[in-house]
Amino acid sequence: MVAIDIEEVNGIRLRNFADLFADNSPDAAQGFAMMALEEEEHRAQLEEGYKQRYGDVRRTVGQDDVREVIEAHELPDGELQVFEGLSLRQALKAVIAAELEAQDFYKRALTRTDDPDLQALFHKLGEFEAGHVQLMETRIGRLEKPA
């Protein structure tokens, strides 16, 4: 259940980054939007797996319950940065940190279940998170190259 909520929240946050950078960094905004779609797909996969095993998904976990878990895209003094100009580099680094935490979460989740279907899903989701890290690191590398 926690993973479902985390994927949902992070899809929303990535969409917000996409909107924030749409005008001045359309390439980065497109990357954030693509990742948001993937997070939404991850959420749907987790919900379907939960439904098959336990029945309807009842949301009992909220954002406050998952603060320390993973993938929160936390920014130091986030509100201030958004209004004073969050840099693309800051956003990319926040996403990298969150995706690394997500990857670690799925690695730990693999060891906590004997269900081969869940193990396969957690492995697949961990690989997606690793791909997200590579994508964001590539984007940071592009920022560092002189024009």
Short mmCIF file of N, CA, C and O in Angstrom, two decimals:
data_model
loop_
_atom_site.label_atom_id
_atom_site.label_comp_id
_atom_site.label_asym_id
_atom_site.label_seq_id
_atom_site.Cartn_x
_atom_site.Cartn_y
_atom_site.Cartn_z
N MET A 1 0.82 -1.20 0.00
CA MET A 1 0.00 0.00 0.00
C MET A 1 0.86 1.26 0.00
O MET A 1 0.52 2.22 -0.67
N VAL A 2 1.93 1.26 0.77
CA VAL A 2 2.78 2.44 0.84
C VAL A 2 3.35 2.75 -0.54
O VAL A 2 3.36 3.91 -0.97
N ALA A 3 3.78 1.73 -1.27
CA ALA A 3 4.37 1.95 -2.59
C ALA A 3 3.35 2.58 -3.54
O ALA A 3 3.71 3.43 -4.36
N ILE A 4 2.09 2.17 -3.43
CA ILE A 4 1.03 2.75 -4.29
C ILE A 4 0.93 4.25 -4.04
O ILE A 4 0.91 5.06 -4.98
N ASP A 5 0.88 4.62 -2.77
CA ASP A 5 0.74 6.03 -2.43
C ASP A 5 1.97 6.84 -2.83
O ASP A 5 1.85 7.97 -3.32
N ILE A 6 3.13 6.25 -2.66
CA ILE A 6 4.37 6.94 -3.03
C ILE A 6 4.41 7.19 -4.53
O ILE A 6 4.73 8.29 -4.98
N GLU A 7 4.07 6.18 -5.32
CA GLU A 7 4.08 6.35 -6.77
C GLU A 7 3.08 7.42 -7.20
O GLU A 7 3.36 8.22 -8.09
N GLU A 8 1.92 7.46 -6.55
CA GLU A 8 0.92 8.47 -6.90
C GLU A 8 1.42 9.88 -6.58
O GLU A 8 1.35 10.78 -7.42
N VAL A 9 1.95 10.06 -5.39
CA VAL A 9 2.43 11.38 -4.97
C VAL A 9 3.57 11.84 -5.89
O VAL A 9 3.62 12.99 -6.30
N ASN A 10 4.45 10.93 -6.23
CA ASN A 10 5.59 11.32 -7.05
C ASN A 10 5.21 11.59 -8.49
O ASN A 10 5.83 12.42 -9.15
N GLY A 11 4.19 10.93 -9.00
CA GLY A 11 3.67 11.27 -10.31
C GLY A 11 3.19 12.71 -10.33
O GLY A 11 3.46 13.48 -11.27
N ILE A 12 2.50 13.09 -9.27
CA ILE A 12 2.00 14.47 -9.15
C ILE A 12 3.16 15.45 -9.07
O ILE A 12 3.18 16.48 -9.75
N ARG A 13 4.16 15.13 -8.25
CA ARG A 13 5.30 16.04 -8.10
C ARG A 13 6.08 16.18 -9.41
O ARG A 13 6.53 17.28 -9.74
N LEU A 14 6.25 15.09 -10.12
CA LEU A 14 6.96 15.17 -11.40
C LEU A 14 6.16 15.99 -12.41
O LEU A 14 6.74 16.75 -13.20
N ARG A 15 4.85 15.87 -12.40
CA ARG A 15 4.02 16.71 -13.27
C ARG A 15 4.20 18.19 -12.92
O ARG A 15 4.25 19.04 -13.81
N ASN A 16 4.29 18.47 -11.62
CA ASN A 16 4.52 19.85 -11.20
C ASN A 16 5.85 20.37 -11.72
O ASN A 16 5.94 21.52 -12.17
N PHE A 17 6.90 19.54 -11.66
CA PHE A 17 8.19 19.94 -12.22
C PHE A 17 8.06 20.17 -13.73
O PHE A 17 8.63 21.11 -14.27
N ALA A 18 7.33 19.30 -14.41
CA ALA A 18 7.13 19.46 -15.86
C ALA A 18 6.46 20.81 -16.15
O ALA A 18 6.89 21.53 -17.06
N ASP A 19 5.45 21.13 -15.38
CA ASP A 19 4.76 22.42 -15.58
C ASP A 19 5.68 23.59 -15.27
O ASP A 19 5.70 24.59 -15.99
N LEU A 20 6.46 23.46 -14.21
CA LEU A 20 7.34 24.54 -13.76
C LEU A 20 8.39 24.88 -14.81
O LEU A 20 8.72 26.04 -15.02
N PHE A 21 8.91 23.86 -15.51
CA PHE A 21 10.00 24.08 -16.46
C PHE A 21 9.55 24.06 -17.92
O PHE A 21 10.38 24.11 -18.82
N ALA A 22 8.25 24.02 -18.16
CA ALA A 22 7.74 23.92 -19.53
C ALA A 22 8.19 25.07 -20.43
O ALA A 22 8.51 24.85 -21.59
N ASP A 23 8.23 26.28 -19.91
CA ASP A 23 8.57 27.43 -20.74
C ASP A 23 10.06 27.61 -20.97
O ASP A 23 10.50 27.86 -22.09
N ASN A 24 10.86 27.46 -19.91
CA ASN A 24 12.29 27.77 -20.07
C ASN A 24 13.17 26.54 -20.30
O ASN A 24 14.32 26.69 -20.69
N SER A 25 12.66 25.33 -20.09
CA SER A 25 13.43 24.11 -20.34
C SER A 25 12.50 23.01 -20.86
O SER A 25 12.24 22.02 -20.17
N PRO A 26 11.97 23.17 -22.08
CA PRO A 26 10.97 22.22 -22.57
C PRO A 26 11.47 20.79 -22.66
O PRO A 26 10.70 19.85 -22.44
N ASP A 27 12.75 20.60 -22.94
CA ASP A 27 13.31 19.24 -23.01
C ASP A 27 13.25 18.58 -21.62
O ASP A 27 12.83 17.42 -21.49
N ALA A 28 13.65 19.31 -20.60
CA ALA A 28 13.60 18.78 -19.24
C ALA A 28 12.14 18.56 -18.82
O ALA A 28 11.82 17.55 -18.18
N ALA A 29 11.28 19.50 -19.17
CA ALA A 29 9.86 19.35 -18.83
C ALA A 29 9.29 18.09 -19.45
O ALA A 29 8.52 17.36 -18.80
N GLN A 30 9.68 17.80 -20.68
CA GLN A 30 9.21 16.58 -21.34
C GLN A 30 9.72 15.34 -20.59
O GLN A 30 9.00 14.36 -20.43
N GLY A 31 10.96 15.39 -20.12
CA GLY A 31 11.51 14.28 -19.33
C GLY A 31 10.75 14.07 -18.04
O GLY A 31 10.42 12.94 -17.66
N PHE A 32 10.44 15.16 -17.34
CA PHE A 32 9.66 15.05 -16.11
C PHE A 32 8.27 14.49 -16.40
O PHE A 32 7.76 13.66 -15.66
N ALA A 33 7.65 14.95 -17.49
CA ALA A 33 6.32 14.46 -17.84
C ALA A 33 6.34 12.97 -18.17
O ALA A 33 5.44 12.22 -17.78
N MET A 34 7.38 12.54 -18.89
CA MET A 34 7.52 11.12 -19.22
C MET A 34 7.66 10.29 -17.93
O MET A 34 7.03 9.25 -17.78
N MET A 35 8.49 10.78 -17.01
CA MET A 35 8.65 10.06 -15.75
C MET A 35 7.36 10.04 -14.96
O MET A 35 7.04 9.04 -14.31
N ALA A 36 6.60 11.12 -15.01
CA ALA A 36 5.31 11.16 -14.30
C ALA A 36 4.38 10.08 -14.84
O ALA A 36 3.71 9.39 -14.06
N LEU A 37 4.35 9.93 -16.15
CA LEU A 37 3.53 8.87 -16.76
C LEU A 37 3.99 7.49 -16.28
O LEU A 37 3.15 6.62 -15.98
N GLU A 38 5.28 7.29 -16.21
CA GLU A 38 5.80 6.00 -15.73
C GLU A 38 5.41 5.77 -14.28
O GLU A 38 5.06 4.65 -13.90
N GLU A 39 5.48 6.82 -13.45
CA GLU A 39 5.07 6.67 -12.04
C GLU A 39 3.59 6.30 -11.96
O GLU A 39 3.19 5.47 -11.14
N GLU A 40 2.78 6.89 -12.82
CA GLU A 40 1.35 6.56 -12.85
C GLU A 40 1.14 5.11 -13.27
O GLU A 40 0.27 4.41 -12.74
N GLU A 41 1.94 4.65 -14.23
CA GLU A 41 1.86 3.24 -14.64
C GLU A 41 2.30 2.32 -13.51
O GLU A 41 1.69 1.27 -13.28
N HIS A 42 3.35 2.71 -12.79
CA HIS A 42 3.81 1.92 -11.64
C HIS A 42 2.69 1.80 -10.60
O HIS A 42 2.43 0.72 -10.07
N ARG A 43 2.05 2.94 -10.32
CA ARG A 43 0.95 2.94 -9.35
C ARG A 43 -0.14 1.98 -9.80
O ARG A 43 -0.65 1.17 -9.02
N ALA A 44 -0.50 2.04 -11.08
CA ALA A 44 -1.56 1.17 -11.61
C ALA A 44 -1.16 -0.30 -11.51
O ALA A 44 -2.00 -1.15 -11.15
N GLN A 45 0.10 -0.61 -11.79
CA GLN A 45 0.57 -2.00 -11.68
C GLN A 45 0.50 -2.48 -10.23
O GLN A 45 0.08 -3.61 -9.97
N LEU A 46 0.93 -1.63 -9.32
CA LEU A 46 0.87 -2.00 -7.90
C LEU A 46 -0.57 -2.17 -7.43
O LEU A 46 -0.88 -3.10 -6.68
N GLU A 47 -1.45 -1.27 -7.85
CA GLU A 47 -2.86 -1.38 -7.48
C GLU A 47 -3.47 -2.68 -8.02
O GLU A 47 -4.21 -3.35 -7.31
N GLU A 48 -3.14 -3.01 -9.26
CA GLU A 48 -3.69 -4.24 -9.85
C GLU A 48 -3.18 -5.47 -9.10
O GLU A 48 -3.94 -6.39 -8.81
N GLY A 49 -1.90 -5.47 -8.77
CA GLY A 49 -1.34 -6.59 -8.00
C GLY A 49 -1.99 -6.71 -6.64
O GLY A 49 -2.30 -7.81 -6.17
N TYR A 50 -2.22 -5.56 -6.00
CA TYR A 50 -2.87 -5.57 -4.70
C TYR A 50 -4.29 -6.10 -4.82
O TYR A 50 -4.73 -6.93 -4.03
N LYS A 51 -5.01 -5.62 -5.83
CA LYS A 51 -6.40 -6.02 -6.03
C LYS A 51 -6.51 -7.53 -6.27
O LYS A 51 -7.40 -8.20 -5.74
N GLN A 52 -5.58 -8.08 -7.06
CA GLN A 52 -5.60 -9.52 -7.34
C GLN A 52 -5.37 -10.34 -6.08
O GLN A 52 -5.94 -11.42 -5.93
N ARG A 53 -4.55 -9.84 -5.19
CA ARG A 53 -4.21 -10.60 -3.98
C ARG A 53 -5.20 -10.38 -2.83
O ARG A 53 -5.49 -11.29 -2.10
N TYR A 54 -5.64 -9.13 -2.67
CA TYR A 54 -6.40 -8.78 -1.46
C TYR A 54 -7.77 -8.17 -1.71
O TYR A 54 -8.50 -7.91 -0.77
N GLY A 55 -8.12 -7.88 -2.94
CA GLY A 55 -9.40 -7.24 -3.22
C GLY A 55 -9.20 -5.75 -3.43
O GLY A 55 -8.11 -5.28 -3.73
N ASP A 56 -10.28 -5.01 -3.30
CA ASP A 56 -10.25 -3.57 -3.56
C ASP A 56 -9.18 -2.87 -2.73
O ASP A 56 -8.95 -3.20 -1.57
N VAL A 57 -8.58 -1.88 -3.35
CA VAL A 57 -7.57 -1.06 -2.69
C VAL A 57 -8.28 -0.03 -1.84
O VAL A 57 -9.05 0.78 -2.34
N ARG A 58 -8.04 -0.07 -0.55
CA ARG A 58 -8.58 0.94 0.37
C ARG A 58 -7.44 1.81 0.83
O ARG A 58 -6.50 1.32 1.45
N ARG A 59 -7.53 3.09 0.53
CA ARG A 59 -6.45 4.00 0.88
C ARG A 59 -6.53 4.35 2.35
O ARG A 59 -7.41 5.08 2.78
N THR A 60 -5.60 3.82 3.11
CA THR A 60 -5.54 4.13 4.54
C THR A 60 -4.24 4.82 4.90
O THR A 60 -4.06 5.27 6.01
N VAL A 61 -3.32 4.87 3.95
CA VAL A 61 -2.03 5.49 4.18
C VAL A 61 -2.04 6.82 3.46
O VAL A 61 -2.39 6.91 2.29
N GLY A 62 -1.62 7.86 4.16
CA GLY A 62 -1.56 9.17 3.56
C GLY A 62 -0.13 9.65 3.38
O GLY A 62 0.81 8.97 3.78
N GLN A 63 0.02 10.81 2.81
CA GLN A 63 1.34 11.35 2.53
C GLN A 63 2.15 11.50 3.81
O GLN A 63 3.35 11.24 3.82
N ASP A 64 1.52 11.89 4.92
CA ASP A 64 2.26 12.04 6.17
C ASP A 64 2.83 10.71 6.66
O ASP A 64 3.85 10.68 7.34
N ASP A 65 2.17 9.60 6.30
CA ASP A 65 2.62 8.28 6.73
C ASP A 65 3.85 7.81 5.97
O ASP A 65 4.54 6.90 6.41
N VAL A 66 4.13 8.40 4.83
CA VAL A 66 5.22 7.91 3.99
C VAL A 66 6.37 8.91 3.86
O VAL A 66 7.25 8.72 3.05
N ARG A 67 6.37 9.93 4.67
CA ARG A 67 7.40 10.97 4.55
C ARG A 67 8.82 10.42 4.50
O ARG A 67 9.62 10.82 3.67
N GLU A 68 9.15 9.52 5.40
CA GLU A 68 10.53 9.07 5.48
C GLU A 68 10.80 7.85 4.62
O GLU A 68 11.89 7.34 4.59
N VAL A 69 9.81 7.38 3.89
CA VAL A 69 9.99 6.12 3.19
C VAL A 69 10.86 6.28 1.96
O VAL A 69 12.03 5.92 1.96
N ILE A 70 10.32 6.80 0.86
CA ILE A 70 11.10 6.94 -0.37
C ILE A 70 10.56 8.02 -1.27
O ILE A 70 9.45 8.48 -1.10
N GLU A 71 11.35 8.37 -2.21
CA GLU A 71 10.96 9.08 -3.41
C GLU A 71 10.07 10.29 -3.16
O GLU A 71 9.07 10.47 -3.81
N ALA A 72 10.46 11.13 -2.24
CA ALA A 72 9.59 12.25 -1.91
C ALA A 72 9.93 13.54 -2.66
O ALA A 72 9.23 14.51 -2.52
N HIS A 73 10.98 13.55 -3.47
CA HIS A 73 11.39 14.74 -4.20
C HIS A 73 11.41 15.96 -3.28
O HIS A 73 10.91 17.02 -3.61
N GLU A 74 11.97 15.76 -2.11
CA GLU A 74 12.02 16.84 -1.12
C GLU A 74 13.05 17.88 -1.53
O GLU A 74 14.13 17.56 -2.00
N LEU A 75 12.71 19.11 -1.33
CA LEU A 75 13.61 20.21 -1.59
C LEU A 75 13.77 21.00 -0.31
O LEU A 75 12.78 21.26 0.38
N PRO A 76 14.99 21.39 0.04
CA PRO A 76 15.14 22.23 1.22
C PRO A 76 14.40 23.55 1.00
O PRO A 76 14.61 24.21 0.00
N ASP A 77 13.54 23.87 1.93
CA ASP A 77 12.76 25.11 1.85
C ASP A 77 12.08 25.22 0.49
O ASP A 77 12.19 26.22 -0.20
N GLY A 78 11.36 24.15 0.12
CA GLY A 78 10.78 24.01 -1.20
C GLY A 78 9.92 25.17 -1.65
O GLY A 78 10.04 25.64 -2.77
N GLU A 79 9.03 25.65 -0.78
CA GLU A 79 8.14 26.73 -1.19
C GLU A 79 8.93 27.98 -1.55
O GLU A 79 8.68 28.62 -2.56
N LEU A 80 9.91 28.31 -0.75
CA LEU A 80 10.73 29.48 -1.02
C LEU A 80 11.44 29.34 -2.36
O LEU A 80 11.49 30.28 -3.14
N GLN A 81 11.97 28.16 -2.64
CA GLN A 81 12.70 27.96 -3.89
C GLN A 81 11.79 28.10 -5.10
O GLN A 81 12.20 28.64 -6.12
N VAL A 82 10.58 27.58 -5.01
CA VAL A 82 9.67 27.68 -6.15
C VAL A 82 9.36 29.14 -6.45
O VAL A 82 9.39 29.57 -7.60
N PHE A 83 9.12 29.92 -5.41
CA PHE A 83 8.76 31.31 -5.65
C PHE A 83 9.97 32.17 -5.97
O PHE A 83 9.85 33.19 -6.62
N GLU A 84 11.16 31.77 -5.56
CA GLU A 84 12.35 32.56 -5.86
C GLU A 84 13.13 32.00 -7.03
O GLU A 84 14.18 32.51 -7.37
N GLY A 85 12.66 30.93 -7.63
CA GLY A 85 13.32 30.39 -8.81
C GLY A 85 14.08 29.10 -8.55
O GLY A 85 15.30 29.13 -8.41
N LEU A 86 13.39 28.02 -8.51
CA LEU A 86 14.00 26.70 -8.40
C LEU A 86 14.80 26.46 -9.66
O LEU A 86 14.28 26.60 -10.77
N SER A 87 16.07 26.10 -9.51
CA SER A 87 16.87 25.85 -10.71
C SER A 87 16.58 24.44 -11.22
O SER A 87 16.19 23.55 -10.48
N LEU A 88 16.83 24.27 -12.50
CA LEU A 88 16.67 22.96 -13.11
C LEU A 88 17.63 21.97 -12.45
O LEU A 88 17.25 20.83 -12.18
N ARG A 89 18.84 22.39 -12.16
CA ARG A 89 19.81 21.51 -11.50
C ARG A 89 19.28 21.02 -10.15
O ARG A 89 19.40 19.85 -9.82
N GLN A 90 18.68 21.92 -9.37
CA GLN A 90 18.13 21.53 -8.07
C GLN A 90 17.01 20.50 -8.25
O GLN A 90 16.93 19.53 -7.50
N ALA A 91 16.15 20.72 -9.22
CA ALA A 91 15.06 19.79 -9.47
C ALA A 91 15.60 18.43 -9.90
O ALA A 91 15.16 17.38 -9.40
N LEU A 92 16.58 18.41 -10.80
CA LEU A 92 17.16 17.15 -11.26
C LEU A 92 17.83 16.40 -10.11
O LEU A 92 17.67 15.18 -9.99
N LYS A 93 18.55 17.11 -9.27
CA LYS A 93 19.21 16.46 -8.14
C LYS A 93 18.20 15.91 -7.14
O LYS A 93 18.40 14.85 -6.56
N ALA A 94 17.11 16.63 -6.93
CA ALA A 94 16.06 16.15 -6.03
C ALA A 94 15.44 14.86 -6.57
O ALA A 94 15.19 13.91 -5.83
N VAL A 95 15.22 14.83 -7.88
CA VAL A 95 14.64 13.63 -8.49
C VAL A 95 15.63 12.47 -8.41
O VAL A 95 15.23 11.34 -8.09
N ILE A 96 16.91 12.72 -8.65
CA ILE A 96 17.90 11.65 -8.55
C ILE A 96 17.91 11.05 -7.15
O ILE A 96 17.89 9.83 -6.99
N ALA A 97 17.95 11.90 -6.14
CA ALA A 97 17.97 11.41 -4.76
C ALA A 97 16.73 10.57 -4.47
O ALA A 97 16.81 9.49 -3.85
N ALA A 98 15.59 11.04 -4.93
CA ALA A 98 14.35 10.32 -4.68
C ALA A 98 14.32 8.99 -5.42
O ALA A 98 13.88 7.97 -4.87
N GLU A 99 14.80 8.98 -6.65
CA GLU A 99 14.78 7.74 -7.42
C GLU A 99 15.76 6.72 -6.84
O GLU A 99 15.49 5.51 -6.88
N LEU A 100 16.89 7.17 -6.31
CA LEU A 100 17.82 6.25 -5.66
C LEU A 100 17.17 5.62 -4.42
O LEU A 100 17.34 4.43 -4.16
N GLU A 101 16.42 6.44 -3.68
CA GLU A 101 15.71 5.90 -2.52
C GLU A 101 14.64 4.91 -2.95
O GLU A 101 14.42 3.89 -2.30
N ALA A 102 13.96 5.20 -4.05
CA ALA A 102 12.94 4.28 -4.55
C ALA A 102 13.56 2.97 -4.97
O ALA A 102 13.04 1.89 -4.68
N GLN A 103 14.70 3.06 -5.64
CA GLN A 103 15.40 1.85 -6.07
C GLN A 103 15.75 0.99 -4.85
O GLN A 103 15.55 -0.22 -4.85
N ASP A 104 16.25 1.63 -3.81
CA ASP A 104 16.58 0.92 -2.58
C ASP A 104 15.33 0.31 -1.94
O ASP A 104 15.36 -0.82 -1.45
N PHE A 105 14.22 1.05 -1.96
CA PHE A 105 12.96 0.54 -1.41
C PHE A 105 12.56 -0.76 -2.11
O PHE A 105 12.21 -1.75 -1.46
N TYR A 106 12.61 -0.77 -3.43
CA TYR A 106 12.21 -1.97 -4.17
C TYR A 106 13.18 -3.13 -3.95
O TYR A 106 12.77 -4.29 -3.92
N LYS A 107 14.47 -2.84 -3.78
CA LYS A 107 15.43 -3.90 -3.44
C LYS A 107 15.07 -4.53 -2.10
O LYS A 107 15.11 -5.76 -1.94
N ARG A 108 14.74 -3.69 -1.12
CA ARG A 108 14.35 -4.22 0.20
C ARG A 108 13.04 -4.98 0.11
O ARG A 108 12.88 -6.02 0.74
N ALA A 109 12.11 -4.48 -0.69
CA ALA A 109 10.81 -5.14 -0.82
C ALA A 109 10.96 -6.53 -1.42
O ALA A 109 10.22 -7.45 -1.07
N LEU A 110 11.93 -6.70 -2.32
CA LEU A 110 12.20 -8.01 -2.93
C LEU A 110 12.48 -9.06 -1.87
O LEU A 110 12.08 -10.21 -2.02
N THR A 111 13.18 -8.66 -0.83
CA THR A 111 13.58 -9.63 0.21
C THR A 111 12.46 -9.91 1.21
O THR A 111 12.59 -10.81 2.02
N ARG A 112 11.39 -9.14 1.13
CA ARG A 112 10.31 -9.27 2.12
C ARG A 112 9.11 -10.06 1.62
O ARG A 112 8.10 -10.13 2.32
N THR A 113 9.22 -10.62 0.43
CA THR A 113 8.10 -11.41 -0.10
C THR A 113 8.63 -12.68 -0.75
O THR A 113 9.72 -12.68 -1.32
N ASP A 114 7.83 -13.73 -0.64
CA ASP A 114 8.15 -14.98 -1.32
C ASP A 114 7.33 -15.13 -2.60
O ASP A 114 7.52 -16.09 -3.34
N ASP A 115 6.44 -14.19 -2.85
CA ASP A 115 5.57 -14.24 -4.01
C ASP A 115 6.38 -13.90 -5.27
O ASP A 115 6.87 -12.78 -5.42
N PRO A 116 6.53 -14.87 -6.19
CA PRO A 116 7.35 -14.61 -7.39
C PRO A 116 6.80 -13.48 -8.27
O PRO A 116 7.58 -12.76 -8.90
N ASP A 117 5.48 -13.31 -8.31
CA ASP A 117 4.91 -12.22 -9.11
C ASP A 117 5.29 -10.86 -8.53
O ASP A 117 5.63 -9.93 -9.25
N LEU A 118 5.20 -10.75 -7.20
CA LEU A 118 5.58 -9.50 -6.55
C LEU A 118 7.08 -9.25 -6.70
O LEU A 118 7.50 -8.12 -6.95
N GLN A 119 7.86 -10.30 -6.56
CA GLN A 119 9.31 -10.14 -6.73
C GLN A 119 9.62 -9.63 -8.13
O GLN A 119 10.45 -8.73 -8.29
N ALA A 120 8.96 -10.18 -9.13
CA ALA A 120 9.19 -9.74 -10.51
C ALA A 120 8.78 -8.28 -10.68
O ALA A 120 9.49 -7.50 -11.34
N LEU A 121 7.65 -7.89 -10.10
CA LEU A 121 7.20 -6.51 -10.20
C LEU A 121 8.17 -5.57 -9.50
O LEU A 121 8.55 -4.54 -10.06
N PHE A 122 8.59 -5.93 -8.28
CA PHE A 122 9.53 -5.07 -7.55
C PHE A 122 10.86 -4.95 -8.31
O PHE A 122 11.46 -3.87 -8.36
N HIS A 123 11.31 -6.04 -8.90
CA HIS A 123 12.55 -6.01 -9.68
C HIS A 123 12.39 -5.06 -10.87
O HIS A 123 13.26 -4.22 -11.14
N LYS A 124 11.28 -5.20 -11.58
CA LYS A 124 11.00 -4.35 -12.75
C LYS A 124 10.92 -2.88 -12.36
O LYS A 124 11.51 -2.02 -13.01
N LEU A 125 10.23 -2.59 -11.25
CA LEU A 125 10.10 -1.20 -10.82
C LEU A 125 11.45 -0.64 -10.39
O LEU A 125 11.76 0.52 -10.66
N GLY A 126 12.28 -1.46 -9.74
CA GLY A 126 13.62 -1.02 -9.36
C GLY A 126 14.45 -0.67 -10.59
O GLY A 126 15.22 0.30 -10.58
N GLU A 127 14.30 -1.47 -11.66
CA GLU A 127 15.02 -1.17 -12.90
C GLU A 127 14.54 0.14 -13.53
O GLU A 127 15.35 0.91 -14.06
N PHE A 128 13.24 0.39 -13.46
CA PHE A 128 12.72 1.67 -13.96
C PHE A 128 13.34 2.83 -13.18
O PHE A 128 13.72 3.84 -13.77
N GLU A 129 13.42 2.69 -11.86
CA GLU A 129 13.98 3.76 -11.04
C GLU A 129 15.44 3.99 -11.41
O GLU A 129 15.90 5.12 -11.51
N ALA A 130 16.20 2.91 -11.66
CA ALA A 130 17.60 3.05 -12.08
C ALA A 130 17.68 3.79 -13.42
O ALA A 130 18.56 4.63 -13.63
N GLY A 131 16.75 3.49 -14.32
CA GLY A 131 16.70 4.20 -15.60
C GLY A 131 16.40 5.68 -15.42
O GLY A 131 16.96 6.53 -16.13
N HIS A 132 15.54 5.99 -14.46
CA HIS A 132 15.23 7.40 -14.17
C HIS A 132 16.48 8.12 -13.68
O HIS A 132 16.73 9.27 -14.06
N VAL A 133 17.26 7.46 -12.84
CA VAL A 133 18.50 8.06 -12.33
C VAL A 133 19.44 8.36 -13.50
O VAL A 133 19.98 9.47 -13.60
N GLN A 134 19.60 7.40 -14.39
CA GLN A 134 20.49 7.61 -15.55
C GLN A 134 20.00 8.77 -16.41
O GLN A 134 20.80 9.59 -16.87
N LEU A 135 18.70 8.84 -16.63
CA LEU A 135 18.13 9.91 -17.43
C LEU A 135 18.42 11.27 -16.81
O LEU A 135 18.85 12.21 -17.49
N MET A 136 18.21 11.40 -15.50
CA MET A 136 18.43 12.67 -14.82
C MET A 136 19.91 13.03 -14.78
O MET A 136 20.28 14.19 -14.93
N GLU A 137 20.79 12.03 -14.59
CA GLU A 137 22.23 12.30 -14.60
C GLU A 137 22.68 12.76 -15.98
O GLU A 137 23.53 13.66 -16.09
N THR A 138 22.11 12.20 -17.02
CA THR A 138 22.42 12.64 -18.39
C THR A 138 22.00 14.09 -18.58
O THR A 138 22.73 14.89 -19.16
N ARG A 139 20.83 14.45 -18.07
CA ARG A 139 20.36 15.82 -18.20
C ARG A 139 21.26 16.79 -17.43
O ARG A 139 21.54 17.90 -17.91
N ILE A 140 21.73 16.39 -16.25
CA ILE A 140 22.67 17.24 -15.51
C ILE A 140 23.96 17.40 -16.31
O ILE A 140 24.52 18.48 -16.39
N GLY A 141 24.43 16.31 -16.91
CA GLY A 141 25.63 16.37 -17.74
C GLY A 141 25.48 17.36 -18.88
O GLY A 141 26.43 18.08 -19.22
N ARG A 142 24.31 17.42 -19.46
CA ARG A 142 24.07 18.38 -20.56
C ARG A 142 24.13 19.82 -20.06
O ARG A 142 24.56 20.71 -20.78
N LEU A 143 23.69 20.04 -18.82
CA LEU A 143 23.74 21.38 -18.24
C LEU A 143 25.18 21.83 -18.05
O LEU A 143 25.48 23.03 -18.13
N GLU A 144 26.07 20.88 -17.77
CA GLU A 144 27.46 21.21 -17.46
C GLU A 144 28.32 21.41 -18.69
O GLU A 144 29.40 21.96 -18.60
N LYS A 145 27.85 20.98 -19.86
CA LYS A 145 28.62 21.15 -21.10
C LYS A 145 28.43 22.56 -21.61
O LYS A 145 27.32 23.08 -21.66
N PRO A 146 29.53 23.19 -22.02
CA PRO A 146 29.39 24.54 -22.59
C PRO A 146 28.64 24.51 -23.91
O PRO A 146 28.76 23.55 -24.67
N ALA A 147 27.87 25.53 -24.17
CA ALA A 147 27.05 25.60 -25.40
C ALA A 147 27.90 25.88 -26.61
O ALA A 147 28.94 26.39 -26.61
#
